[in-house]
Coordinates of C-alpha atoms in Angstrom, one line a residue:
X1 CA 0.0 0.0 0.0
X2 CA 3.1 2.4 0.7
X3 CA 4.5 1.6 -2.3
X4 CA 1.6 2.8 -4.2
X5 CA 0.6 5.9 -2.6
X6 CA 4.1 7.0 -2.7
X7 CA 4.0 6.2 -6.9
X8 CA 0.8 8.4 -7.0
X9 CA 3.0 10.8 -5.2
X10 CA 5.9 11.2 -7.6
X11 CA 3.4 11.2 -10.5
X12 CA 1.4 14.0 -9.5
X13 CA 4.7 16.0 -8.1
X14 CA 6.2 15.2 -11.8
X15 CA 2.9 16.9 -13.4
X16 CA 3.3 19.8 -11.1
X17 CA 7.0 20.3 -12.0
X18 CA 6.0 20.5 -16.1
X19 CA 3.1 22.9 -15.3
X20 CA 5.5 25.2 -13.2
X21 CA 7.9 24.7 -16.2
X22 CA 5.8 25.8 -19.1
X23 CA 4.2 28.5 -17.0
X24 CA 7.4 29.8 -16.3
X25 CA 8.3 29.9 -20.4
X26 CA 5.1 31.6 -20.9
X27 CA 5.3 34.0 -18.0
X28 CA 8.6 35.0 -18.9
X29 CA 8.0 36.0 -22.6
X30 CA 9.0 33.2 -24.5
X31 CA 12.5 31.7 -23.1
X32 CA 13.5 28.3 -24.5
X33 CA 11.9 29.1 -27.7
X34 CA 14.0 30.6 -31.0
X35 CA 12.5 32.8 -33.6
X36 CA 13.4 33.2 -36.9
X37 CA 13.3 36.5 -38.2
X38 CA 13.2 38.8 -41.0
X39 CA 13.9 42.6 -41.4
X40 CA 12.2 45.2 -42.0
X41 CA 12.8 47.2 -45.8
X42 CA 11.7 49.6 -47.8
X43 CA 10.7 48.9 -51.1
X44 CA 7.7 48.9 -52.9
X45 CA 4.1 47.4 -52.6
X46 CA 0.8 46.9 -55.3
X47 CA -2.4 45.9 -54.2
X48 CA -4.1 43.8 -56.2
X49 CA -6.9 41.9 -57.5
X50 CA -6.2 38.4 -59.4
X51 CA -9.0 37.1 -61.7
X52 CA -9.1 35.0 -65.4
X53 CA -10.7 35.9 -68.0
X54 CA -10.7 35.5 -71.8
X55 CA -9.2 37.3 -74.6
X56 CA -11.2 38.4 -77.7
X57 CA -11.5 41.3 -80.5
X58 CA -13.1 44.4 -79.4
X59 CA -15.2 44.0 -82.0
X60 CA -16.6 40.8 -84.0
X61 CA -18.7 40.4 -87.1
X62 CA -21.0 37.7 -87.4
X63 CA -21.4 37.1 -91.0
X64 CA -24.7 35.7 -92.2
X65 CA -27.3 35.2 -95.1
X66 CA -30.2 36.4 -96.0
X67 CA -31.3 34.2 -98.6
X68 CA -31.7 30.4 -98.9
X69 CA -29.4 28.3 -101.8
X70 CA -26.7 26.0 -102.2
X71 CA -23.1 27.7 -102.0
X72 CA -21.5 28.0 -105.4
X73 CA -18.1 29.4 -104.3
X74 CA -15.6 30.5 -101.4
X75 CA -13.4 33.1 -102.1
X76 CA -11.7 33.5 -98.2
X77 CA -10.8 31.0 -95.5
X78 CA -9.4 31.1 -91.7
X79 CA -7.0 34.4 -91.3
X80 CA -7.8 35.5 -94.9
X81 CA -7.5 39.7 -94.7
X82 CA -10.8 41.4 -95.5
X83 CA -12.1 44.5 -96.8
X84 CA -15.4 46.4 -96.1
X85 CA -17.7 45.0 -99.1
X86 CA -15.3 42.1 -100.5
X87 CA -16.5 39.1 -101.7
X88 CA -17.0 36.1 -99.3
X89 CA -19.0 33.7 -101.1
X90 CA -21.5 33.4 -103.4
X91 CA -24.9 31.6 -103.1
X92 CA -25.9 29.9 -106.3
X93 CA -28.2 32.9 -108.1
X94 CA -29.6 31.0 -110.8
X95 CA -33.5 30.5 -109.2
X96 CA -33.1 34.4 -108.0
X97 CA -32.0 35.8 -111.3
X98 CA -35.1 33.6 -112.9
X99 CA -37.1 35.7 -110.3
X100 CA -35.9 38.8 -111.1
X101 CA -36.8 38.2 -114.8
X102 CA -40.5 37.4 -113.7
X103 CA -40.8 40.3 -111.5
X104 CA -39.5 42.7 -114.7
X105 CA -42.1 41.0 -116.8
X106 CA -44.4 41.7 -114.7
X107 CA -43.3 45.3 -114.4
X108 CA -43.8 45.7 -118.2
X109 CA -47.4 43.8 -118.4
X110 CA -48.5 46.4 -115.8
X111 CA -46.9 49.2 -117.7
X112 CA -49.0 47.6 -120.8
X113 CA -52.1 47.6 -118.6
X114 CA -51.7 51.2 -117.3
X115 CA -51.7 52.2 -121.0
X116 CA -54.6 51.0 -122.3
X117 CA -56.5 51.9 -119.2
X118 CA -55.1 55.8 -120.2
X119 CA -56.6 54.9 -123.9
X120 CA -60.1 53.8 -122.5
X121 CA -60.4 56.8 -120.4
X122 CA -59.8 59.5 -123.4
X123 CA -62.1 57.7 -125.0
X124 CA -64.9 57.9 -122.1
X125 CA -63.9 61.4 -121.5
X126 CA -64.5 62.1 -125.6
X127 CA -67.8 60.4 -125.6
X128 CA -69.0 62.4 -122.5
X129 CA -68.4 65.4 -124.0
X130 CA -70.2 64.7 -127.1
X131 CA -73.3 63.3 -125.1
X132 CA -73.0 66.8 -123.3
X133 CA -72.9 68.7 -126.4
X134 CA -76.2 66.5 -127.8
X135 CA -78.2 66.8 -124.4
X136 CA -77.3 70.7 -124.3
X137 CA -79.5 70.6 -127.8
X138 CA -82.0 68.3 -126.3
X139 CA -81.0 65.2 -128.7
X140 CA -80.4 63.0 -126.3
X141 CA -82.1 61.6 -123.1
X142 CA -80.4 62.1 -119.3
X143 CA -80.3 58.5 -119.2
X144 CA -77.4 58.5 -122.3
X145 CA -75.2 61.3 -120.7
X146 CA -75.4 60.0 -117.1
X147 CA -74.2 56.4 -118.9
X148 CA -71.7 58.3 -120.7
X149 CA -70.3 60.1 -117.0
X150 CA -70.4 56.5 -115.5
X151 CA -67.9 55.0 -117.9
X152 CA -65.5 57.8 -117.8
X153 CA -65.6 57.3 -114.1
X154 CA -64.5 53.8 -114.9
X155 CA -61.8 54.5 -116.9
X156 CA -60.3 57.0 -114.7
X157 CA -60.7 54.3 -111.5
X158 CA -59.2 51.5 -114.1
X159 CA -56.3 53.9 -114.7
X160 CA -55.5 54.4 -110.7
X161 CA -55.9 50.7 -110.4
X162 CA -53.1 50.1 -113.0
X163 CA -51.0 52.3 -111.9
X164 CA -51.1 50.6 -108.7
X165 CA -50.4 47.6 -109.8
X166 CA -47.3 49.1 -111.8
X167 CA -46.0 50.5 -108.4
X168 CA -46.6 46.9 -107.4
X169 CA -44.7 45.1 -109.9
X170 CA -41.6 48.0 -109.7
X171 CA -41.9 47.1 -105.9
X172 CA -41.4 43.3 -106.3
X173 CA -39.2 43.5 -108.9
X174 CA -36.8 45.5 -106.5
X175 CA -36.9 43.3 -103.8
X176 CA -36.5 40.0 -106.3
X177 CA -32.8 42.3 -107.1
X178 CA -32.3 42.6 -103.4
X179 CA -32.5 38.8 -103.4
X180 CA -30.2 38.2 -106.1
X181 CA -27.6 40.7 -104.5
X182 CA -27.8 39.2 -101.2
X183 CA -26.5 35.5 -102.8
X184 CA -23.5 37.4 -103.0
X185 CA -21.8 37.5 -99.6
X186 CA -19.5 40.7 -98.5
X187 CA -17.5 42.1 -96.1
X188 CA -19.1 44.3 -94.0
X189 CA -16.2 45.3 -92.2
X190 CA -12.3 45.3 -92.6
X191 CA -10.9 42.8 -90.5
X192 CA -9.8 39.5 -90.5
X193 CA -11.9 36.0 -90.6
X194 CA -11.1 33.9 -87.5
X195 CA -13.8 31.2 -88.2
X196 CA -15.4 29.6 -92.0
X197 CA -19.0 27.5 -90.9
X198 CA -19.6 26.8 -94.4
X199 CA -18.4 24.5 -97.4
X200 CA -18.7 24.6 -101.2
X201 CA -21.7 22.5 -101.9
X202 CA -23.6 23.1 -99.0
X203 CA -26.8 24.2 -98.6
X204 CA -27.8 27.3 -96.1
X205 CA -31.4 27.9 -95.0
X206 CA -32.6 31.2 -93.9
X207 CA -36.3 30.6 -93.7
X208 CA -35.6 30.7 -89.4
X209 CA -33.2 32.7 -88.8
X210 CA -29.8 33.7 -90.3
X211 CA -27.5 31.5 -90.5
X212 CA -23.6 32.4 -89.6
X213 CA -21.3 31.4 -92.5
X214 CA -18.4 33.3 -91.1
X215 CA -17.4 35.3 -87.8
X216 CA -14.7 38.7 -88.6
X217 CA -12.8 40.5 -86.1
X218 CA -13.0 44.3 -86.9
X219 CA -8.9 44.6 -85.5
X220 CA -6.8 42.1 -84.3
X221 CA -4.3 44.7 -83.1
X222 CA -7.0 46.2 -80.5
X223 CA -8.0 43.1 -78.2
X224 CA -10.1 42.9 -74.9
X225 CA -10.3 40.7 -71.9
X226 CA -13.4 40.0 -70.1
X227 CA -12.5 38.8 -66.4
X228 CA -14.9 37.8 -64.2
X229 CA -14.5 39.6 -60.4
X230 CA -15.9 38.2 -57.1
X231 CA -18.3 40.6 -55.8
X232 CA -16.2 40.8 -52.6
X233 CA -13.3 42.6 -55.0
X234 CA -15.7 44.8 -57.3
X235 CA -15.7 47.8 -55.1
X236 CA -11.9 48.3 -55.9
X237 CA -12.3 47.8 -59.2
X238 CA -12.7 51.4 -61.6
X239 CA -12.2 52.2 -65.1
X240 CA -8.6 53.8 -65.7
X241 CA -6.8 51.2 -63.5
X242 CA -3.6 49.3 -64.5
X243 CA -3.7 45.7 -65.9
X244 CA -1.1 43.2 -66.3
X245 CA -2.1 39.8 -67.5
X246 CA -0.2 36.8 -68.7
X247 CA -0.5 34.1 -70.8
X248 CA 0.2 30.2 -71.1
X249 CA 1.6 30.9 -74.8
X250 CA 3.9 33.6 -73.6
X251 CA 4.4 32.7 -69.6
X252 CA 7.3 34.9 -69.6
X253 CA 5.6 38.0 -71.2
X254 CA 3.7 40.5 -68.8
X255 CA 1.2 41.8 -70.9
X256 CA -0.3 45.4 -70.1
X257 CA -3.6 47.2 -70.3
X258 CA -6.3 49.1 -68.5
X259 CA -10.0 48.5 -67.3
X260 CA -12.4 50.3 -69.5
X261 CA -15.7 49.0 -68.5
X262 CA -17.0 47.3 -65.1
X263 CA -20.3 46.1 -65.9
X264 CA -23.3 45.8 -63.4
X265 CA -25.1 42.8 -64.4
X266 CA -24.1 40.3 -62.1
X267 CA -23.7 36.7 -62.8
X268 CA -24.4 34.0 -60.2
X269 CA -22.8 30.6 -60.3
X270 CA -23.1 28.0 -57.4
X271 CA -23.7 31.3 -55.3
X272 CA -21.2 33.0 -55.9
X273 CA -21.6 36.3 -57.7
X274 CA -19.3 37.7 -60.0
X275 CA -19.1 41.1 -62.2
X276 CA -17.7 41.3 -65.3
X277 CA -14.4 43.7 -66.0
X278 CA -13.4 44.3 -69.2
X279 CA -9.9 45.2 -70.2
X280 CA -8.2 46.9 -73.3
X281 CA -4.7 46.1 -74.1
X282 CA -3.1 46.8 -77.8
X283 CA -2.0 44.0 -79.5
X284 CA 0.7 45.8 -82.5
X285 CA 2.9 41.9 -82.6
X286 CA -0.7 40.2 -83.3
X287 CA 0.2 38.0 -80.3
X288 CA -2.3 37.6 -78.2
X289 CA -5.3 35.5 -80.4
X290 CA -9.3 35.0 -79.5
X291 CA -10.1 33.1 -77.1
X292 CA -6.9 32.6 -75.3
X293 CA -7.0 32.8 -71.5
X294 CA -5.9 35.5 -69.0
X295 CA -4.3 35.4 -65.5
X296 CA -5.0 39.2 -64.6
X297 CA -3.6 41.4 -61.8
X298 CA -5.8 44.5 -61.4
X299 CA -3.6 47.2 -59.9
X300 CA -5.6 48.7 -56.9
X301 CA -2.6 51.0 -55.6
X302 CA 0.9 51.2 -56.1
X303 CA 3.6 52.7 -53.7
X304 CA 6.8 53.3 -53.9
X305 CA 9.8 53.3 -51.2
X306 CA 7.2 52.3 -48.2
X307 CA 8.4 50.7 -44.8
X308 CA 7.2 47.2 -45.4
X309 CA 7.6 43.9 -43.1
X310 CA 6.6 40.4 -43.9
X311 CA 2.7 39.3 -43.6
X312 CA 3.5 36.4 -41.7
X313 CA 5.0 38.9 -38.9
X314 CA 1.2 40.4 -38.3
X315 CA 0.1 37.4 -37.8
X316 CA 2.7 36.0 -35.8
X317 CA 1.1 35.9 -32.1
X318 CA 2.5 35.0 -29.1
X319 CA 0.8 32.5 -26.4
X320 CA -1.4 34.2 -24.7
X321 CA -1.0 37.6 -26.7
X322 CA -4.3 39.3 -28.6
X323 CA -4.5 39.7 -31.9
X324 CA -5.7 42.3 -34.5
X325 CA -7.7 45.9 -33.2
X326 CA -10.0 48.5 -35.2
X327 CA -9.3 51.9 -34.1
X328 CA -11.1 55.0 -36.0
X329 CA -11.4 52.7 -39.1
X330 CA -7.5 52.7 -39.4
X331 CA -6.4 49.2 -39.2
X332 CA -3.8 48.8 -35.8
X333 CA -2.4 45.7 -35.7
X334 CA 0.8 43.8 -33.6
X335 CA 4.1 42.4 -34.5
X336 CA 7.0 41.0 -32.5
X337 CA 10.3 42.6 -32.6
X338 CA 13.8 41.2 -31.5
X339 CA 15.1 43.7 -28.8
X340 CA 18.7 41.6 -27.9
X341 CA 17.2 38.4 -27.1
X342 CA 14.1 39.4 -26.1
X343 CA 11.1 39.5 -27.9
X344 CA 8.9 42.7 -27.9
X345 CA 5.5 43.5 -28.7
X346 CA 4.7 46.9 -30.9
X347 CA 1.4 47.7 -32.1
X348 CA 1.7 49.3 -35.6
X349 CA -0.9 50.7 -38.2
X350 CA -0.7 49.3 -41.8
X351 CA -1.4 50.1 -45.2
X352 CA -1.9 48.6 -48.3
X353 CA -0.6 45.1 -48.7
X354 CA 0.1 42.4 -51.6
X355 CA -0.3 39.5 -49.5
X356 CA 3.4 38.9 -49.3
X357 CA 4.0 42.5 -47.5
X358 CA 2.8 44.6 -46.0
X359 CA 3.1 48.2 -45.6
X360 CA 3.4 49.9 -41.9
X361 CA 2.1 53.8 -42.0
X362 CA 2.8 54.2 -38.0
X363 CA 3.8 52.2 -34.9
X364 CA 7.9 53.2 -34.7
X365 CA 9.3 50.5 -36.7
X366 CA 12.4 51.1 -38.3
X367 CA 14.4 50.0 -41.6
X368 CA 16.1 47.1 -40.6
X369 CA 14.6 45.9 -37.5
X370 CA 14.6 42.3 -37.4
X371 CA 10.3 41.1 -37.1
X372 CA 9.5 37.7 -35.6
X373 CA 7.6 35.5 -38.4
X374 CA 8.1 32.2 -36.7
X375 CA 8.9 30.6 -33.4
X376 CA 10.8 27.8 -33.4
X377 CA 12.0 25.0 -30.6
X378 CA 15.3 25.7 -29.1
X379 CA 15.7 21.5 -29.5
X380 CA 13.1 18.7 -29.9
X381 CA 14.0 17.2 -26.2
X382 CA 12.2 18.6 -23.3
X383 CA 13.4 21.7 -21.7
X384 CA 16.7 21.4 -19.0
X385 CA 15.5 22.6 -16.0
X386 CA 18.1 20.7 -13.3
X387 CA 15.7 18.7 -11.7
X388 CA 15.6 14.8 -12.7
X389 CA 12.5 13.0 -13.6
X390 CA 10.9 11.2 -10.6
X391 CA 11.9 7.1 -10.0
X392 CA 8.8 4.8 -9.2
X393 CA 10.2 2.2 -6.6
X394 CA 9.3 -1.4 -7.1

């Protein structure tokens, strides 16, 4: 029984002794314990937002027809150089030209028509003047003249109606040309095509909608990324800001441009809302293509020869130390400076940051003060603290 109250003894005197121990390394700042450390520089800082996006023309033609027929010829393919009305392709015009000669016969029946409905009425409007002449002598009856008014009210509504139907034939017979011109496919820009959706031989139908034969970009040398921007990041975002963007063709080229348009209409995916940004960067080498994809930095703020310390020192903490304070909307924060040996708290108020660094506006740090980022174990073992571990008897 001795024997094992006096074991119960030691092991509760051992727990004692390494609580006593480690409140004694906390209580006296930190001793035991090695830090490593960086110092503090000046140098420069950018805030800024990351976000992908794609690469496209400013501006792209979709090229389609109007008119329904089998393609006949292609006289451009993929990165063929365009100019505003150039020939494309060509729709086989054979059933539209046929058309176009209907509607002009048409057009010259109705001409046809028009005259002869002129002839009849001069010859109404004779007759009624004789039959006004006879009545005025009393030899002919009412009945006669009042026929002879009727018919050359006839004529002259037989004339209107023919002309009518020759403004209705010169009407059709223009928009049978407008068909034949639109089997002819042009240009409506200068640019450059990027994509062909059509074949010789193959047949288009535009009874539905128009379909797209081929897509132009105005100006390859003017492109424009559209990046998509969590909605926690769009409030820094505004038109005039630097850009610098990479891609996987060219990973060691830092492309540059600036934001032109933030639009509002958000897009939710999953839940999480985004805005899009677009971009403008000139393009003079032809580079950058459609399509390709951006990593973007949006610039937020720059500056230039700031006092700057390592992020991981702000949120270095010590045991038992607090962390982070608001104070009048200016952000006060704490970091751990090696004064000698010993460590030392100083609460500082920061600036801008770019995750890496960050800048301190206030708190009397100074170039080159070494800042604790990390504490490290003196040694794996257990503390030496000159008294020896406790022996259970047997």
């Amino acid at each position: 029984m001795k024997k094992n109250y006096l074991r119960t003894a030691l092991g509760l005197l051992a727990v004692v002794l390494a609580a006593a121990v480690t409140y004694a390394l906390l209580r006296d700042g930190g001793k035991g314990l090695k830090y490593r450390t960086e110092k503090a520089t000046a140098g420069d800082i950018r805030a800024t937002v990351m976000a992908t996006g794609k690469i496209d023309a400013v501006t792209t033609v979709i090229v389609g027809a109007q008119t329904s027929g089998m393609i006949k010829a292609i006289h451009v393919d993929y990165n063929s150089p365009v100019k505003r009305g150039q020939v494309l392709a060509q729709i086989d015009p054979a059933t539209f030209a046929a058309r176009v000669e209907q509607a002009r016969a048409n057009l010259m029946l109705a001409r046809a028509n028009l005259e002869k409905a002129e002839a009849t009425l001069q010859d109404a409007q004779r007759t009624r003047n004789r039959y006004e002449t006879l009545f005025a002598r009393n030899l002919v009856a009412r009945s006669d003249l009042d026929t002879a008014l009727t018919s050359m009210e006839t004529a002259q509504a037989q004339v209107s109606a023919s002309r009518a139907q020759v403004e209705q034939a010169r009407a059709n017979l223009k928009q049978t040309e407008i068909d034949l011109a639109y089997t002819t496919i042009r240009s409506p820009v200068d640019g450059m095509v990027i994509s062909r959706n059509v074949d010789i031989g193959q047949t288009v139908a535009a009874s539905f909608q128009t379909p797209t034969l081929f897509n132009i970009a105005q100006d390859l040398t003017k492109m424009q990324v559209k990046t998509s921007v969590d909605e926690a990041d769009i409030g820094r975002i505004r038109e005039g800001q630097p850009v610098e963007f990479t891609v996987d063709a060219f990973p060691e080229m830092v492309f540059r441009g600036d934001v032109s348009e933030v639009r509002n209409a958000p897009t939710t995916v999953s839940n999480v809302v985004t805005y899009e940004v677009i971009v403008r960067v000139d393009n003079p080498e032809m580079k950058l293509k459609p399509g390709m994809t951006a990593n973007v930095s949006i610039i937020i703020d720059h500056r230039q020869g700031v006092l700057r310390v390592p992020s991981a020192a702000l949120r270095f903490r010590m045991p038992s130390q607090g962390g982070k304070r608001e104070q009048g909307g200016t952000k006060e924060m704490q970091l751990w400076v090696l004064a000698g040996e010993k460590p030392r708290r100083l609460s500082v108020r920061t600036g801008i940051t770019d995750g890496s660094y960050t800048e301190i506006t206030d708190g009397g740090l100074r170039v080159g003060q070494e800042v604790i980022v990390e504490a490290l174990e003196a040694n794996k073992k257990q503390p030496n603290t000159g008294a020896q571990p406790p022996r259970f008897l047997r």
